[in-house]
Amino acid sequence: MISELDPDAAARVAAFGPSLPLRQRGLDAVRASLESAPLPTDMPEMARIDDCIAPGVAGPIPLRIYRPSQEPGAPALVYFHGGGLTMGSNHSYEPLGRALADASGSTVVAVEYRLAPEHP
C-alpha cells in the first residue's frame, strides 16, 4: 500500500535540499542542511523548556528538558536523538522531543551527545 507523506514531513524533507548520496554531499554538508532546516511552526507548547549541562568524563554534556506541565512528580524519559550517531542535535530533533513530551505527558530529557566520527 502506498500512502502520501504527511505534509509537514514533506516540507521538512524538501528543506533538506537535493537528495544526493551522503558520500557525494559529505557529512559536513548533510549536517549543515539538517541544522538549518526550518522547524515546524505548530510544535506542541511546553510549560517549560530548560537547557542545562551534565558533567561527563570527556567534557560537559548539553541537555534540553521539555516539560509539558509543571506538575511535580511527572514521569520522565531520556531521549537520544536520531542521526545514526553522526548527525543531528537537540535543535534539529526538537519537534520530536516536544511531540514525545506532549503525547506521553512525561518530562523529556534530550541528550546532546558527541557525534562520530569526531568522537568515536
CSV table of N, CA and C in Angstrom, one decimal:
chain,number,residue,atom,x,y,z
A,1,MET,N,0.8,-1.2,0.0
A,1,MET,CA,0.0,0.0,0.0
A,1,MET,C,0.9,1.2,0.0
A,2,ILE,N,0.6,2.2,-0.9
A,2,ILE,CA,1.4,3.4,-1.0
A,2,ILE,C,0.5,4.5,-0.4
A,3,SER,N,1.2,5.3,0.5
A,3,SER,CA,0.5,6.4,1.1
A,3,SER,C,1.3,7.7,0.9
A,4,GLU,N,0.6,8.8,0.9
A,4,GLU,CA,1.3,10.1,0.8
A,4,GLU,C,2.1,10.4,2.1
A,5,LEU,N,3.1,11.2,1.9
A,5,LEU,CA,3.9,11.6,3.0
A,5,LEU,C,3.1,12.8,3.7
A,6,ASP,N,3.1,12.8,5.0
A,6,ASP,CA,2.5,13.8,5.8
A,6,ASP,C,3.0,15.2,5.3
A,7,PRO,N,2.1,16.2,5.1
A,7,PRO,CA,2.6,17.5,4.5
A,7,PRO,C,3.7,18.1,5.3
A,8,ASP,N,3.7,18.0,6.7
A,8,ASP,CA,4.7,18.6,7.5
A,8,ASP,C,6.0,17.9,7.2
A,9,ALA,N,6.0,16.5,7.2
A,9,ALA,CA,7.2,15.7,6.9
A,9,ALA,C,7.7,16.0,5.5
A,10,ALA,N,6.8,16.2,4.6
A,10,ALA,CA,7.2,16.5,3.2
A,10,ALA,C,8.0,17.9,3.1
A,11,ALA,N,7.4,18.8,3.9
A,11,ALA,CA,8.1,20.2,3.9
A,11,ALA,C,9.5,20.1,4.5
A,12,ARG,N,9.6,19.3,5.6
A,12,ARG,CA,10.9,19.1,6.3
A,12,ARG,C,11.9,18.5,5.3
A,13,VAL,N,11.4,17.4,4.6
A,13,VAL,CA,12.3,16.7,3.7
A,13,VAL,C,12.8,17.6,2.5
A,14,ALA,N,11.8,18.4,2.0
A,14,ALA,CA,12.1,19.4,0.9
A,14,ALA,C,13.1,20.4,1.4
A,15,ALA,N,13.1,20.8,2.6
A,15,ALA,CA,14.0,21.8,3.2
A,15,ALA,C,15.4,21.3,3.2
A,16,PHE,N,15.6,20.0,3.2
A,16,PHE,CA,17.0,19.5,3.2
A,16,PHE,C,17.8,19.7,1.9
A,17,GLY,N,17.1,20.0,0.9
A,17,GLY,CA,17.7,20.2,-0.4
A,17,GLY,C,17.8,18.9,-1.2
A,18,PRO,N,18.7,18.9,-2.3
A,18,PRO,CA,18.8,17.8,-3.2
A,18,PRO,C,19.1,16.5,-2.4
A,19,SER,N,18.6,15.4,-2.9
A,19,SER,CA,18.8,14.1,-2.3
A,19,SER,C,19.9,13.3,-2.9
A,20,LEU,N,21.1,13.9,-2.9
A,20,LEU,CA,22.3,13.2,-3.3
A,20,LEU,C,22.8,12.2,-2.3
A,21,PRO,N,23.5,11.2,-2.6
A,21,PRO,CA,24.0,10.3,-1.6
A,21,PRO,C,24.9,11.0,-0.6
A,22,LEU,N,24.9,10.5,0.6
A,22,LEU,CA,25.7,11.2,1.6
A,22,LEU,C,27.2,11.3,1.2
A,23,ARG,N,27.7,10.2,0.6
A,23,ARG,CA,29.1,10.3,0.2
A,23,ARG,C,29.4,11.4,-0.8
A,24,GLN,N,28.5,11.7,-1.6
A,24,GLN,CA,28.7,12.8,-2.6
A,24,GLN,C,28.5,14.2,-1.9
A,25,ARG,N,27.6,14.3,-1.0
A,25,ARG,CA,27.4,15.6,-0.3
A,25,ARG,C,28.4,15.8,0.8
A,26,GLY,N,28.8,14.8,1.4
A,26,GLY,CA,29.8,15.0,2.6
A,26,GLY,C,29.0,15.2,3.9
A,27,LEU,N,29.6,14.7,4.9
A,27,LEU,CA,28.9,14.8,6.2
A,27,LEU,C,28.7,16.2,6.7
A,28,ASP,N,29.7,17.1,6.5
A,28,ASP,CA,29.5,18.5,6.9
A,28,ASP,C,28.3,19.1,6.2
A,29,ALA,N,28.1,18.9,4.9
A,29,ALA,CA,27.0,19.5,4.2
A,29,ALA,C,25.7,18.9,4.6
A,30,VAL,N,25.6,17.6,4.9
A,30,VAL,CA,24.4,17.0,5.4
A,30,VAL,C,24.1,17.5,6.8
A,31,ARG,N,25.1,17.6,7.7
A,31,ARG,CA,24.8,18.2,9.0
A,31,ARG,C,24.3,19.6,8.9
A,32,ALA,N,24.9,20.4,8.0
A,32,ALA,CA,24.5,21.8,7.9
A,32,ALA,C,23.1,21.9,7.4
A,33,SER,N,22.7,21.1,6.4
A,33,SER,CA,21.4,21.1,5.9
A,33,SER,C,20.4,20.7,7.0
A,34,LEU,N,20.7,19.7,7.8
A,34,LEU,CA,19.8,19.3,8.8
A,34,LEU,C,19.6,20.4,9.9
A,35,GLU,N,20.7,21.0,10.3
A,35,GLU,CA,20.6,22.0,11.3
A,35,GLU,C,20.0,23.3,10.8
A,36,SER,N,20.0,23.6,9.5
A,36,SER,CA,19.4,24.9,9.0
A,36,SER,C,18.0,24.7,8.5
A,37,ALA,N,17.5,23.5,8.5
A,37,ALA,CA,16.1,23.3,8.1
A,37,ALA,C,15.1,24.0,9.1
A,38,PRO,N,14.1,24.7,8.5
A,38,PRO,CA,13.2,25.4,9.4
A,38,PRO,C,12.4,24.4,10.3
A,39,LEU,N,12.2,24.7,11.5
A,39,LEU,CA,11.3,23.9,12.4
A,39,LEU,C,9.9,24.2,12.1
A,40,PRO,N,9.0,23.2,12.3
A,40,PRO,CA,7.6,23.4,12.1
A,40,PRO,C,7.1,24.6,13.0
A,41,THR,N,6.1,25.3,12.6
A,41,THR,CA,5.5,26.4,13.4
A,41,THR,C,4.5,25.9,14.4
A,42,ASP,N,4.0,24.6,14.2
A,42,ASP,CA,2.9,24.2,15.0
A,42,ASP,C,3.3,23.1,16.0
A,43,MET,N,4.5,23.2,16.6
A,43,MET,CA,5.0,22.2,17.6
A,43,MET,C,4.2,22.4,18.8
A,44,PRO,N,4.0,21.3,19.6
A,44,PRO,CA,3.3,21.4,20.9
A,44,PRO,C,3.9,22.4,21.8
A,45,GLU,N,3.1,23.2,22.5
A,45,GLU,CA,3.5,24.1,23.5
A,45,GLU,C,4.0,23.3,24.7
A,46,MET,N,5.0,23.8,25.4
A,46,MET,CA,5.6,23.2,26.6
A,46,MET,C,5.4,24.3,27.7
A,47,ALA,N,5.2,23.7,28.9
A,47,ALA,CA,5.1,24.6,30.1
A,47,ALA,C,6.4,25.2,30.3
A,48,ARG,N,7.5,24.5,30.0
A,48,ARG,CA,8.8,25.0,30.2
A,48,ARG,C,9.8,24.2,29.4
A,49,ILE,N,10.9,24.8,28.9
A,49,ILE,CA,12.0,24.1,28.3
A,49,ILE,C,13.3,24.7,28.9
A,50,ASP,N,14.1,23.8,29.4
A,50,ASP,CA,15.4,24.2,30.0
A,50,ASP,C,16.5,23.6,29.3
A,51,ASP,N,17.6,24.4,29.1
A,51,ASP,CA,18.8,23.9,28.6
A,51,ASP,C,19.8,23.9,29.7
A,52,CYS,N,20.4,22.8,30.0
A,52,CYS,CA,21.4,22.7,31.1
A,52,CYS,C,22.5,21.8,30.7
A,53,ILE,N,23.5,21.6,31.6
A,53,ILE,CA,24.7,20.8,31.3
A,53,ILE,C,24.8,19.7,32.4
A,54,ALA,N,25.2,18.5,31.9
A,54,ALA,CA,25.5,17.4,32.8
A,54,ALA,C,27.0,17.2,32.7
A,55,PRO,N,27.7,16.9,33.8
A,55,PRO,CA,29.1,16.7,33.7
A,55,PRO,C,29.4,15.3,33.0
A,56,GLY,N,30.4,15.2,32.3
A,56,GLY,CA,30.8,14.0,31.6
A,56,GLY,C,32.3,13.7,31.7
A,57,VAL,N,32.7,12.5,31.6
A,57,VAL,CA,34.1,12.2,31.7
A,57,VAL,C,35.0,12.8,30.6
A,58,ALA,N,34.3,13.1,29.4
A,58,ALA,CA,35.0,13.7,28.3
A,58,ALA,C,34.6,15.1,28.1
A,59,GLY,N,33.9,15.7,29.1
A,59,GLY,CA,33.5,17.1,29.0
A,59,GLY,C,32.0,17.2,29.2
A,60,PRO,N,31.6,18.5,29.3
A,60,PRO,CA,30.1,18.7,29.6
A,60,PRO,C,29.2,18.2,28.5
A,61,ILE,N,28.0,17.7,28.9
A,61,ILE,CA,27.1,17.2,28.0
A,61,ILE,C,25.8,18.0,28.1
A,62,PRO,N,25.5,18.8,27.0
A,62,PRO,CA,24.3,19.6,27.0
A,62,PRO,C,23.0,18.7,27.0
A,63,LEU,N,22.0,19.2,27.8
A,63,LEU,CA,20.7,18.6,27.9
A,63,LEU,C,19.6,19.6,27.6
A,64,ARG,N,18.6,19.2,27.0
A,64,ARG,CA,17.4,20.0,26.8
A,64,ARG,C,16.2,19.3,27.5
A,65,ILE,N,15.6,20.0,28.4
A,65,ILE,CA,14.5,19.3,29.1
A,65,ILE,C,13.2,19.9,28.7
A,66,TYR,N,12.3,19.1,28.2
A,66,TYR,CA,10.9,19.5,27.8
A,66,TYR,C,9.9,19.1,28.9
A,67,ARG,N,9.2,20.1,29.4
A,67,ARG,CA,8.2,19.9,30.4
A,67,ARG,C,6.9,20.3,29.9
A,68,PRO,N,6.0,19.3,29.6
A,68,PRO,CA,4.7,19.6,29.1
A,68,PRO,C,3.8,20.2,30.2
A,69,SER,N,4.1,20.0,31.5
A,69,SER,CA,3.4,20.6,32.6
A,69,SER,C,4.3,20.9,33.7
A,70,GLN,N,3.9,21.6,34.7
A,70,GLN,CA,4.7,21.9,35.8
A,70,GLN,C,4.4,21.0,37.0
A,71,GLU,N,3.6,19.9,36.7
A,71,GLU,CA,3.2,19.0,37.7
A,71,GLU,C,4.4,18.3,38.4
A,72,PRO,N,4.5,18.4,39.7
A,72,PRO,CA,5.6,17.7,40.4
A,72,PRO,C,5.4,16.2,40.3
A,73,GLY,N,6.5,15.5,40.2
A,73,GLY,CA,6.5,14.1,40.2
A,73,GLY,C,6.1,13.5,38.9
A,74,ALA,N,6.0,14.3,37.8
A,74,ALA,CA,5.7,13.7,36.5
A,74,ALA,C,6.7,12.7,36.1
A,75,PRO,N,6.3,11.7,35.3
A,75,PRO,CA,7.3,10.7,34.8
A,75,PRO,C,8.3,11.4,33.9
A,76,ALA,N,9.4,10.8,33.7
A,76,ALA,CA,10.5,11.3,32.8
A,76,ALA,C,11.0,10.3,32.0
A,77,LEU,N,11.5,10.7,30.8
A,77,LEU,CA,12.2,9.7,29.9
A,77,LEU,C,13.4,10.4,29.3
A,78,VAL,N,14.5,9.7,29.1
A,78,VAL,CA,15.7,10.2,28.5
A,78,VAL,C,15.7,9.9,27.0
A,79,TYR,N,15.9,10.9,26.2
A,79,TYR,CA,15.8,10.7,24.7
A,79,TYR,C,17.2,11.0,24.0
A,80,PHE,N,17.7,10.1,23.3
A,80,PHE,CA,18.9,10.2,22.5
A,80,PHE,C,18.4,10.4,21.0
A,81,HIS,N,18.6,11.6,20.4
A,81,HIS,CA,18.1,11.8,19.1
A,81,HIS,C,18.6,10.9,18.0
A,82,GLY,N,17.9,10.8,16.9
A,82,GLY,CA,18.4,10.0,15.8
A,82,GLY,C,19.6,10.6,15.1
A,83,GLY,N,19.9,10.1,13.9
A,83,GLY,CA,21.0,10.7,13.1
A,83,GLY,C,22.2,9.7,13.0
A,84,GLY,N,21.9,8.4,13.4
A,84,GLY,CA,23.0,7.4,13.2
A,84,GLY,C,24.2,7.7,14.0
A,85,LEU,N,24.1,8.5,15.1
A,85,LEU,CA,25.3,8.8,15.9
A,85,LEU,C,26.3,9.8,15.2
A,86,THR,N,25.9,10.2,14.0
A,86,THR,CA,26.8,11.1,13.3
A,86,THR,C,26.3,12.5,13.0
A,87,MET,N,25.0,12.7,13.2
A,87,MET,CA,24.4,14.0,12.9
A,87,MET,C,23.2,14.2,13.7
A,88,GLY,N,22.7,15.4,13.7
A,88,GLY,CA,21.5,15.8,14.5
A,88,GLY,C,21.9,16.4,15.8
A,89,SER,N,20.9,17.1,16.4
A,89,SER,CA,21.2,17.8,17.6
A,89,SER,C,19.8,18.0,18.4
A,90,ASN,N,19.9,18.5,19.6
A,90,ASN,CA,18.6,18.8,20.3
A,90,ASN,C,17.8,19.8,19.5
A,91,HIS,N,18.5,20.7,18.8
A,91,HIS,CA,17.7,21.7,18.0
A,91,HIS,C,17.0,21.0,16.8
A,92,SER,N,17.7,20.2,16.0
A,92,SER,CA,17.1,19.6,14.8
A,92,SER,C,16.1,18.6,15.2
A,93,TYR,N,16.2,18.0,16.4
A,93,TYR,CA,15.2,17.0,16.8
A,93,TYR,C,14.2,17.6,17.8
A,94,GLU,N,14.1,18.9,17.9
A,94,GLU,CA,13.2,19.5,18.8
A,94,GLU,C,11.7,19.1,18.6
A,95,PRO,N,11.3,19.1,17.3
A,95,PRO,CA,9.9,18.7,17.0
A,95,PRO,C,9.6,17.3,17.7
A,96,LEU,N,10.5,16.3,17.6
A,96,LEU,CA,10.2,15.0,18.1
A,96,LEU,C,10.3,15.1,19.7
A,97,GLY,N,11.2,15.8,20.2
A,97,GLY,CA,11.3,15.9,21.7
A,97,GLY,C,10.0,16.5,22.3
A,98,ARG,N,9.5,17.5,21.6
A,98,ARG,CA,8.2,18.1,22.1
A,98,ARG,C,7.1,17.2,21.9
A,99,ALA,N,7.0,16.5,20.8
A,99,ALA,CA,5.9,15.6,20.5
A,99,ALA,C,5.9,14.4,21.5
A,100,LEU,N,7.1,13.9,21.9
A,100,LEU,CA,7.2,12.8,22.9
A,100,LEU,C,6.7,13.3,24.2
A,101,ALA,N,7.1,14.5,24.6
A,101,ALA,CA,6.6,15.1,25.9
A,101,ALA,C,5.1,15.3,25.9
A,102,ASP,N,4.6,15.9,24.8
A,102,ASP,CA,3.2,16.2,24.7
A,102,ASP,C,2.4,14.9,24.7
A,103,ALA,N,2.7,13.9,23.9
A,103,ALA,CA,2.0,12.7,23.8
A,103,ALA,C,2.0,11.8,25.0
A,104,SER,N,3.1,11.8,25.7
A,104,SER,CA,3.3,11.0,26.9
A,104,SER,C,2.9,11.7,28.2
A,105,GLY,N,2.9,13.0,28.2
A,105,GLY,CA,2.7,13.7,29.5
A,105,GLY,C,4.0,13.6,30.4
A,106,SER,N,5.1,13.2,29.8
A,106,SER,CA,6.3,13.0,30.6
A,106,SER,C,7.3,14.1,30.3
A,107,THR,N,8.1,14.4,31.3
A,107,THR,CA,9.3,15.3,31.1
A,107,THR,C,10.3,14.5,30.2
A,108,VAL,N,10.7,15.1,29.2
A,108,VAL,CA,11.7,14.5,28.2
A,108,VAL,C,13.0,15.2,28.4
A,109,VAL,N,14.1,14.4,28.7
A,109,VAL,CA,15.4,14.9,28.8
A,109,VAL,C,16.2,14.5,27.6
A,110,ALA,N,16.4,15.4,26.7
A,110,ALA,CA,17.1,15.2,25.4
A,110,ALA,C,18.6,15.4,25.6
A,111,VAL,N,19.4,14.4,25.2
A,111,VAL,CA,20.8,14.4,25.4
A,111,VAL,C,21.5,14.8,24.1
A,112,GLU,N,22.4,15.8,24.2
A,112,GLU,CA,23.1,16.3,23.0
A,112,GLU,C,24.5,15.6,23.1
A,113,TYR,N,24.5,14.3,22.6
A,113,TYR,CA,25.7,13.5,22.7
A,113,TYR,C,26.7,13.9,21.6
A,114,ARG,N,27.9,13.6,21.9
A,114,ARG,CA,29.0,13.9,21.0
A,114,ARG,C,28.9,13.0,19.8
A,115,LEU,N,29.1,13.6,18.6
A,115,LEU,CA,28.9,12.8,17.3
A,115,LEU,C,30.2,12.2,16.8
A,116,ALA,N,30.0,11.1,16.1
A,116,ALA,CA,31.1,10.4,15.4
A,116,ALA,C,31.1,11.0,14.0
A,117,PRO,N,32.2,11.0,13.3
A,117,PRO,CA,33.4,10.2,13.7
A,117,PRO,C,34.4,11.0,14.5
A,118,GLU,N,34.1,12.3,14.8
A,118,GLU,CA,35.0,13.1,15.6
A,118,GLU,C,35.1,12.5,17.0
A,119,HIS,N,34.1,11.9,17.6
A,119,HIS,CA,34.1,11.3,18.9
A,119,HIS,C,33.7,9.9,18.8
A,120,PRO,N,34.7,9.0,18.5
A,120,PRO,CA,34.3,7.6,18.3
A,120,PRO,C,33.8,6.9,19.6
